[in-house]
């Protein structure tokens, strides 16, 4: 070939490979995925990937290398807790739209709270010993889930499976109906579903549970997977809370108080990598049994891994336990992804992995490093507010509930404060001047705010605000401070603040229609559901998130 022709050929080849044909469009409806998979790793901080990812070689590593990795994803709202996170991920909506503003929803009339998914019109359906009591549903969720809309809008049947170790995560990720929703009920010591989904145990789940009894892990030992040098920070660190008879250092034996499985055993098992491995096995069985992604239509599989959250609350984000749960999750996810490749086909499913919130370091560890951090004793804070109200409303108990950021006054009290601006000001001043408290908003202040200000903390409270459910006061502590139940609480940690350690989480996308790469655009996990809805060719009615077009093959002319 003459030199000129070679050059022309090279130029043409470059042009052709650089820009697809003008007809190329984002791969929506024309070719919907056969299976949508949403994986949530409860309490996974975004920086775990940055800090510990070098030691991963399996499924998490594959997401980093082959997936679209959004490194600057964060929740836009304040109440960074489990039920709010899962609700936002699967609806694509903000708490002010979907209405799940906390793990517990407080009923002002009844003067009591209930789990966000509790539904007295349903009953528990047990896979073990018989269980009594109300079941769960998403009736408190004010907008449909992605799975609900797939079921409603896609032409062919959509099979829906949602698995977790917690009732509110398994329930929320599904929606109104599903083929299987399963969680571990610690109080009943068995796997469970709700009559909202099945009037009787689902046969394939019952068979799985029988073939894989949780109790067969009794007496097993959780040791470190990686060489000692792979772990950052110290294994034995101040402020670590040790469940059961575990100590602050490895190894951890998964057993009860005696030689039989008791509630201690189930708690420790739940908080160990064994529970993550169990969920993966059950997920793979659901794929095989229901032939997920292998029939006409698009199916839906959601799994929420709870071990990291339980371990994180006890040992904190700097612990070797956290690093080991992640290293072991990396391994079991290798299996799940390989199973999806084999049964559904690498280019026939789309998968997201994210988290429902992050977590704060243990306050005592931050204080030991010379940073501000500590605990605000809940009864002290409440006492100061009640004391400030005494001159106006007389002595006595006035606050009935303080859960994370939401404080509720007893019936009628808040109305009296509204009618007396001096009383309102005194109570707000008392809360605001409590050591460790950062910001305090009254419900009226949030209700009368006209749109977003430049104040990020205030915005995070506004998008979290749902008038009939939010607290009368919203109380945000200073960074690295958290509420303590008693003056002697100096161990463990939590989340639920508008600070970035609670808000930043990873978002990975993988599979059909996804362009691999690292993306630094600030996004939110709320963008996953609208993106998957787009790939399925359907519309979510009330999503606040956006389509992550930058990570879609064929978008923006690329
Ligand atoms: Zn959580």
XYZ file of C-alpha atoms and ligand atoms in Angstrom:
559
model
C 0.000 0.000 0.000
C 1.434 3.458 -0.920
C 2.512 5.480 2.062
C -0.284 8.060 1.477
C -2.923 5.356 1.383
C -1.584 3.897 4.595
C -1.783 7.304 6.228
C -5.323 7.866 4.960
C -6.343 4.437 6.178
C -4.928 5.152 9.617
C -6.718 8.519 9.791
C -10.003 6.953 8.690
C -9.600 4.146 11.169
C -8.979 6.644 13.945
C -12.003 8.729 12.961
C -14.209 5.664 12.750
C -13.125 4.300 16.082
C -13.346 7.678 17.779
C -16.907 8.487 16.775
C -19.635 5.922 16.399
C -22.146 6.264 13.577
C -24.408 9.316 13.882
C -27.304 6.966 14.558
C -25.724 5.657 17.761
C -27.855 6.682 20.713
C -27.858 5.759 24.374
C -28.746 2.123 24.638
C -32.124 2.572 26.278
C -35.315 0.566 25.770
C -34.349 -0.860 22.362
C -32.276 -3.367 24.247
C -33.128 -3.363 27.950
C -30.953 -5.412 30.320
C -32.270 -8.856 31.258
C -31.503 -8.304 34.919
C -31.057 -5.249 37.131
C -28.899 -5.873 40.207
C -28.582 -3.449 43.129
C -26.039 -4.264 45.833
C -25.876 -2.142 48.972
C -23.014 -2.480 51.427
C -24.413 -1.103 54.655
C -22.171 1.654 56.097
C -19.496 1.519 53.359
C -17.612 4.809 53.296
C -16.381 6.117 49.935
C -12.839 6.346 51.268
C -12.720 2.651 52.149
C -12.151 2.075 48.429
C -9.347 4.640 48.382
C -7.758 3.420 51.629
C -8.167 -0.347 51.451
C -8.869 -1.080 47.756
C -5.243 -1.930 46.976
C -5.705 -5.206 48.836
C -8.793 -6.287 46.922
C -8.424 -8.824 44.135
C -11.985 -10.058 43.581
C -15.432 -8.603 42.940
C -14.776 -5.173 44.437
C -11.523 -4.985 42.464
C -13.422 -5.854 39.287
C -15.855 -2.998 39.918
C -12.888 -0.612 40.296
C -11.186 -1.878 37.126
C -14.078 -2.709 34.813
C -16.946 -0.618 36.132
C -17.889 3.031 36.208
C -16.495 4.184 39.542
C -17.967 7.426 40.893
C -15.467 8.602 43.472
C -17.348 11.723 44.547
C -20.796 10.354 45.345
C -22.633 11.545 48.446
C -26.129 11.754 49.863
C -27.494 15.314 49.745
C -29.492 15.010 52.951
C -28.860 15.059 56.686
C -30.438 11.861 58.013
C -27.743 9.441 56.866
C -29.280 6.285 58.318
C -30.196 2.903 56.891
C -33.886 3.148 56.055
C -33.485 6.610 54.543
C -30.492 5.490 52.481
C -32.120 2.384 51.060
C -35.360 4.284 50.344
C -33.428 6.962 48.464
C -31.320 4.493 46.470
C -34.268 2.480 45.159
C -36.664 5.370 44.517
C -34.174 7.944 43.252
C -36.027 10.407 45.468
C -35.068 12.638 48.396
C -36.497 12.059 51.892
C -38.723 15.144 51.472
C -40.291 13.308 48.498
C -40.337 9.661 49.622
C -41.162 10.474 53.245
C -38.798 8.057 55.000
C -36.914 10.587 57.117
C -35.477 8.259 59.762
C -35.240 4.568 60.703
C -38.108 5.126 63.085
C -41.242 7.041 62.163
C -42.770 8.799 65.159
C -46.544 8.818 65.464
C -47.437 12.079 67.236
C -51.037 11.052 67.914
C -50.185 7.677 69.411
C -47.059 9.016 71.115
C -44.935 6.140 69.882
C -42.539 5.251 67.150
C -42.383 2.333 64.741
C -39.827 0.782 62.421
C -40.022 2.545 59.028
C -41.426 -0.596 57.361
C -43.678 -1.877 60.166
C -47.141 -2.654 58.837
C -49.773 -3.868 61.320
C -51.934 -5.029 58.415
C -49.371 -7.723 57.613
C -47.912 -10.648 59.544
C -44.490 -12.245 59.814
C -43.923 -15.415 57.817
C -41.081 -17.449 59.283
C -38.571 -19.797 57.678
C -37.756 -21.199 61.105
C -39.665 -21.498 64.339
C -43.131 -19.923 64.162
C -43.119 -16.151 64.650
C -45.905 -13.885 65.799
C -46.258 -10.203 65.115
C -46.707 -7.597 62.454
C -44.869 -7.965 59.184
C -43.439 -5.312 56.932
C -44.312 -3.404 53.781
C -43.377 -0.188 52.010
C -46.736 1.458 52.686
C -44.940 4.368 54.424
C -42.888 5.013 51.309
C -44.598 7.835 49.429
C -43.196 7.048 45.992
C -42.780 3.742 44.128
C -39.496 1.853 43.997
C -37.615 1.049 40.807
C -38.822 -2.557 41.142
C -42.448 -1.362 41.494
C -42.134 0.649 38.293
C -40.375 -2.137 36.388
C -43.265 -4.421 37.333
C -45.809 -1.809 36.265
C -44.215 -0.565 33.063
C -42.287 -3.401 31.441
C -44.307 -5.572 29.125
C -43.148 -8.967 30.348
C -43.237 -10.236 33.913
C -40.564 -8.880 36.242
C -39.325 -11.248 38.932
C -38.277 -9.381 42.073
C -35.940 -10.719 44.760
C -34.625 -8.738 47.742
C -32.317 -10.235 50.370
C -30.681 -8.781 53.470
C -30.008 -9.385 57.143
C -32.337 -6.505 58.136
C -36.093 -6.257 57.707
C -36.160 -2.639 56.615
C -33.477 -3.031 53.991
C -34.921 -6.195 52.419
C -38.416 -4.689 52.405
C -37.487 -1.251 51.106
C -35.344 -2.532 48.248
C -38.294 -4.570 46.936
C -41.388 -2.386 47.083
C -45.027 -3.369 47.149
C -44.762 -6.904 45.769
C -41.990 -9.386 45.148
C -41.239 -13.033 44.462
C -39.011 -13.266 47.496
C -38.087 -10.851 50.258
C -35.947 -12.424 52.987
C -34.190 -11.132 56.096
C -32.801 -12.434 59.376
C -34.971 -11.712 62.390
C -32.646 -11.680 65.400
C -35.516 -11.649 67.891
C -37.002 -14.758 66.278
C -33.633 -16.349 65.483
C -34.728 -17.228 61.976
C -35.044 -15.991 58.444
C -38.256 -14.191 57.770
C -40.576 -12.610 55.236
C -43.828 -10.646 55.408
C -47.334 -11.599 54.337
C -47.118 -8.510 52.120
C -44.985 -10.700 49.858
C -45.983 -14.281 50.580
C -48.826 -15.801 52.601
C -46.653 -18.841 53.327
C -42.937 -19.625 53.091
C -41.724 -19.496 49.492
C -40.762 -23.111 48.673
C -37.326 -22.450 47.151
C -36.340 -20.181 50.057
C -37.535 -22.759 52.587
C -35.517 -25.419 50.767
C -32.428 -23.197 50.747
C -32.725 -22.440 54.465
C -33.118 -26.140 55.229
C -30.066 -27.020 53.155
C -27.998 -24.134 54.569
C -28.782 -23.808 58.266
C -27.233 -20.675 59.775
C -26.501 -22.820 62.823
C -23.888 -24.784 60.856
C -21.592 -21.766 61.357
C -21.831 -22.202 65.133
C -18.359 -22.388 66.657
C -16.558 -21.157 63.531
C -13.772 -18.638 63.958
C -13.385 -15.364 62.102
C -9.692 -14.816 61.465
C -7.839 -12.253 59.366
C -7.839 -13.011 55.653
C -4.914 -10.827 54.611
C -1.308 -10.775 55.807
C -0.858 -8.657 58.930
C 1.008 -5.957 56.992
C -2.068 -5.324 54.801
C -4.066 -3.788 57.674
C -3.942 -0.074 58.472
C -4.206 1.407 61.983
C -4.141 -0.731 65.150
C -6.215 -3.845 65.809
C -6.451 -2.998 69.509
C -7.797 0.561 69.600
C -9.499 2.781 72.141
C -13.285 2.946 72.143
C -13.941 -0.339 70.349
C -17.148 -1.929 71.584
C -16.942 -5.703 71.793
C -20.139 -7.675 71.219
C -20.624 -11.021 73.001
C -17.336 -12.215 74.437
C -15.310 -10.871 71.533
C -12.248 -8.816 72.429
C -10.801 -5.825 70.592
C -8.455 -8.105 68.627
C -8.754 -11.061 66.272
C -9.697 -13.927 66.219
C -13.453 -13.789 66.884
C -15.355 -17.006 67.582
C -18.972 -17.159 66.399
C -20.647 -18.834 69.352
C -23.213 -18.218 72.072
C -23.115 -18.017 75.834
C -23.364 -21.805 76.015
C -22.783 -24.628 73.570
C -26.039 -24.103 71.686
C -27.018 -21.335 69.224
C -28.616 -18.565 71.323
C -29.340 -14.896 70.628
C -25.658 -14.039 71.214
C -24.702 -16.462 68.455
C -27.190 -14.967 65.971
C -26.000 -11.449 66.798
C -22.341 -12.372 66.315
C -23.077 -14.326 63.146
C -24.992 -11.350 61.748
C -21.997 -9.123 62.499
C -19.499 -11.405 60.776
C -18.454 -12.087 57.190
C -20.401 -15.362 57.413
C -23.672 -13.456 56.989
C -22.420 -11.739 53.809
C -21.338 -15.089 52.374
C -24.764 -16.524 53.219
C -26.558 -13.758 51.316
C -24.405 -14.350 48.247
C -25.245 -18.066 48.317
C -28.944 -17.263 48.600
C -28.704 -14.714 45.784
C -27.036 -17.253 43.500
C -29.743 -19.795 44.356
C -32.444 -17.231 43.510
C -30.818 -16.624 40.109
C -30.800 -20.356 39.384
C -34.215 -21.208 40.780
C -36.195 -18.310 39.345
C -33.982 -18.138 36.249
C -33.499 -14.431 36.888
C -32.374 -12.634 33.750
C -32.911 -15.720 31.644
C -36.478 -15.225 30.425
C -38.426 -12.602 28.515
C -38.471 -9.266 30.305
C -36.193 -7.696 32.885
C -35.829 -9.092 36.400
C -34.653 -7.380 39.586
C -32.297 -8.619 42.288
C -31.297 -6.564 45.318
C -28.965 -7.588 48.128
C -28.028 -5.472 51.128
C -24.984 -6.700 53.068
C -25.379 -5.859 56.757
C -22.157 -7.176 58.352
C -20.082 -4.060 57.665
C -22.642 -1.878 59.470
C -22.799 -4.066 62.552
C -19.017 -4.366 62.692
C -18.604 -0.640 62.048
C -20.912 0.384 64.905
C -18.815 -1.716 67.284
C -15.241 -1.451 66.056
C -15.325 1.801 64.048
C -14.033 2.703 60.588
C -10.347 2.466 61.545
C -10.605 -1.144 62.733
C -9.018 -4.264 61.307
C -12.477 -5.829 61.517
C -13.834 -3.339 58.954
C -10.914 -4.000 56.630
C -11.427 -7.741 56.933
C -15.178 -7.647 56.274
C -14.411 -5.724 53.073
C -11.598 -8.085 52.028
C -13.937 -11.036 52.494
C -16.839 -9.301 50.736
C -14.456 -8.759 47.815
C -14.015 -12.536 47.623
C -17.689 -13.538 47.819
C -18.605 -10.868 45.262
C -16.184 -12.549 42.847
C -18.462 -15.543 43.049
C -21.675 -13.540 42.605
C -20.351 -11.676 39.559
C -19.024 -14.883 38.004
C -22.415 -16.488 38.589
C -24.160 -13.574 36.848
C -21.715 -13.796 33.913
C -22.326 -17.502 33.554
C -26.106 -17.577 33.893
C -27.283 -14.195 32.608
C -24.310 -13.222 30.445
C -21.772 -10.466 30.970
C -23.545 -8.080 28.582
C -27.089 -8.846 29.665
C -27.229 -7.453 33.184
C -26.551 -4.094 34.749
C -25.351 -3.828 38.320
C -24.840 -1.081 40.881
C -22.954 -1.268 44.157
C -23.313 1.533 46.675
C -23.944 2.183 50.373
C -26.780 3.615 52.420
C -24.513 5.894 54.516
C -20.982 6.108 55.872
C -19.897 6.278 59.503
C -18.074 8.534 61.937
C -14.786 7.547 63.524
C -15.040 6.617 67.211
C -15.114 10.037 68.957
C -12.557 9.000 71.606
C -10.085 8.073 68.883
C -10.435 11.538 67.331
C -10.061 13.183 70.736
C -6.904 11.107 71.325
C -5.551 12.547 68.071
C -6.120 16.051 69.432
C -9.248 16.758 67.391
C -12.581 17.893 68.771
C -14.871 14.966 69.336
C -17.055 13.549 72.055
C -20.485 12.482 73.157
C -23.536 14.517 74.052
C -25.582 12.688 76.667
C -29.141 12.633 75.335
C -30.775 13.099 78.738
C -28.583 16.159 79.443
C -29.569 17.801 76.178
C -33.257 17.048 76.737
C -33.005 18.228 80.363
C -31.578 21.603 79.311
C -34.416 22.146 76.828
C -37.077 21.178 79.387
C -35.490 23.425 82.024
C -35.537 26.379 79.624
C -39.256 25.850 79.047
C -40.121 25.706 82.766
C -40.716 29.468 83.238
C -43.234 29.357 80.382
C -44.883 25.952 80.629
C -44.186 24.827 84.167
C -42.053 21.894 85.325
C -42.189 18.340 84.022
C -41.360 16.127 81.078
C -41.912 17.774 77.718
C -39.748 15.840 75.280
C -41.022 12.372 74.368
C -38.435 11.232 71.840
C -34.975 12.035 70.554
C -33.861 9.718 67.774
C -30.758 10.676 65.799
C -31.479 14.281 64.728
C -35.236 14.355 65.398
C -36.587 15.630 68.718
C -40.313 15.390 69.435
C -42.201 17.276 72.142
C -45.161 15.759 73.944
C -48.553 16.407 72.384
C -49.567 20.071 72.536
C -46.201 21.343 73.828
C -44.832 22.481 70.486
C -48.088 24.353 69.723
C -47.759 26.222 73.024
C -44.167 27.127 72.124
C -45.365 28.419 68.757
C -47.871 30.618 70.510
C -45.143 32.009 72.777
C -42.084 33.174 70.818
C -40.120 33.696 74.054
C -40.605 30.050 75.010
C -39.573 28.909 71.519
C -36.472 31.094 71.635
C -35.524 29.863 75.103
C -35.787 26.214 74.059
C -33.813 26.772 70.865
C -31.150 28.736 72.754
C -30.857 25.957 75.344
C -30.343 23.344 72.643
C -27.923 25.506 70.650
C -25.764 26.315 73.674
C -25.344 22.677 74.736
C -21.673 21.702 74.371
C -21.175 19.530 71.277
C -24.334 20.778 69.538
C -23.761 22.333 66.116
C -26.996 23.490 64.535
C -30.621 23.405 65.652
C -33.641 24.072 63.439
C -37.244 24.220 64.522
C -39.789 22.550 62.254
C -41.248 26.016 61.608
C -37.888 27.337 60.464
C -37.519 24.474 57.998
C -41.142 24.722 56.849
C -40.855 28.449 56.145
C -37.453 28.301 54.426
C -37.858 29.432 50.862
C -35.799 27.024 48.846
C -32.100 26.375 49.085
C -29.672 28.740 50.679
C -25.906 28.656 50.276
C -25.725 26.872 53.611
C -24.998 23.210 53.009
C -26.073 21.988 56.452
C -29.374 23.861 56.200
C -29.936 22.479 52.700
C -29.268 18.954 53.945
C -31.976 19.479 56.589
C -34.415 20.989 54.073
C -34.263 18.083 51.622
C -34.741 15.765 54.605
C -37.811 17.590 55.906
C -41.225 15.931 55.741
C -43.568 18.023 57.917
C -45.826 15.339 59.387
C -42.893 13.043 60.221
C -39.861 15.224 60.960
C -38.985 16.252 64.514
C -40.245 19.448 66.141
C -36.573 20.280 66.535
C -33.843 18.996 64.262
C -30.589 18.857 66.223
C -27.254 18.471 64.464
C -24.177 17.910 66.607
C -20.701 19.185 65.772
C -18.417 16.979 63.651
C -17.135 13.882 65.516
C -19.776 14.308 68.226
C -22.588 11.836 68.704
C -25.498 11.230 71.041
C -24.868 8.938 73.986
C -27.547 7.129 75.921
C -25.691 7.541 79.211
C -22.754 9.410 80.746
C -20.601 6.280 80.716
C -20.968 5.505 77.021
C -17.480 5.788 75.571
C -17.399 2.987 73.035
C -18.720 2.310 69.580
C -19.769 4.773 66.918
C -22.613 5.694 64.592
C -23.742 7.777 61.616
C -26.777 9.956 60.895
C -25.134 13.370 60.522
C -24.799 15.722 57.541
C -21.008 15.459 57.684
C -19.107 14.031 54.761
C -17.885 10.928 56.598
C -21.571 9.946 56.828
C -22.650 11.246 53.413
C -19.897 10.081 51.052
C -20.346 6.536 49.728
C -19.042 4.654 46.695
C -21.152 4.241 43.571
C -20.094 1.607 41.051
C -21.984 0.657 37.897
C -21.132 -2.386 35.807
C -22.517 -4.243 32.850
C -24.717 -3.639 29.848
C -24.635 -0.071 28.612
C -22.098 1.098 31.214
C -18.854 2.762 30.175
C -16.007 1.924 32.487
C -13.878 4.635 33.990
C -13.356 6.797 37.022
C -15.733 9.704 37.372
C -15.130 12.640 39.677
C -18.440 14.396 38.997
C -20.296 14.951 42.264
C -23.282 12.612 42.081
C -25.649 10.943 44.538
C -26.738 7.330 45.025
C -30.184 8.734 44.166
C -28.978 8.786 40.554
C -28.801 4.980 40.309
C -32.563 4.319 40.031
C -33.191 6.965 37.316
C -30.185 5.614 35.383
C -31.425 2.034 35.532
C -34.977 3.173 34.724
C -33.584 4.841 31.607
C -31.704 1.684 30.592
C -34.974 -0.252 31.004
C -36.903 2.344 29.003
C -39.236 3.298 31.838
C -39.998 6.484 33.802
C -39.862 7.033 37.550
C -42.707 9.368 38.566
C -41.004 11.372 41.315
C -37.247 10.885 41.119
C -34.996 13.700 42.274
C -31.852 12.014 40.931
C -30.598 12.272 37.378
C -29.490 9.871 34.673
C -25.734 9.285 34.939
C -25.300 9.899 31.213
C -21.530 10.321 31.476
C -21.199 6.621 32.262
C -23.574 5.346 29.565
C -22.250 3.864 26.343
C -23.349 5.903 23.354
C -24.211 9.080 25.233
C -22.632 12.459 24.471
C -21.697 11.184 21.024
C -19.097 8.785 22.420
Zn -27.153 1.266 57.378
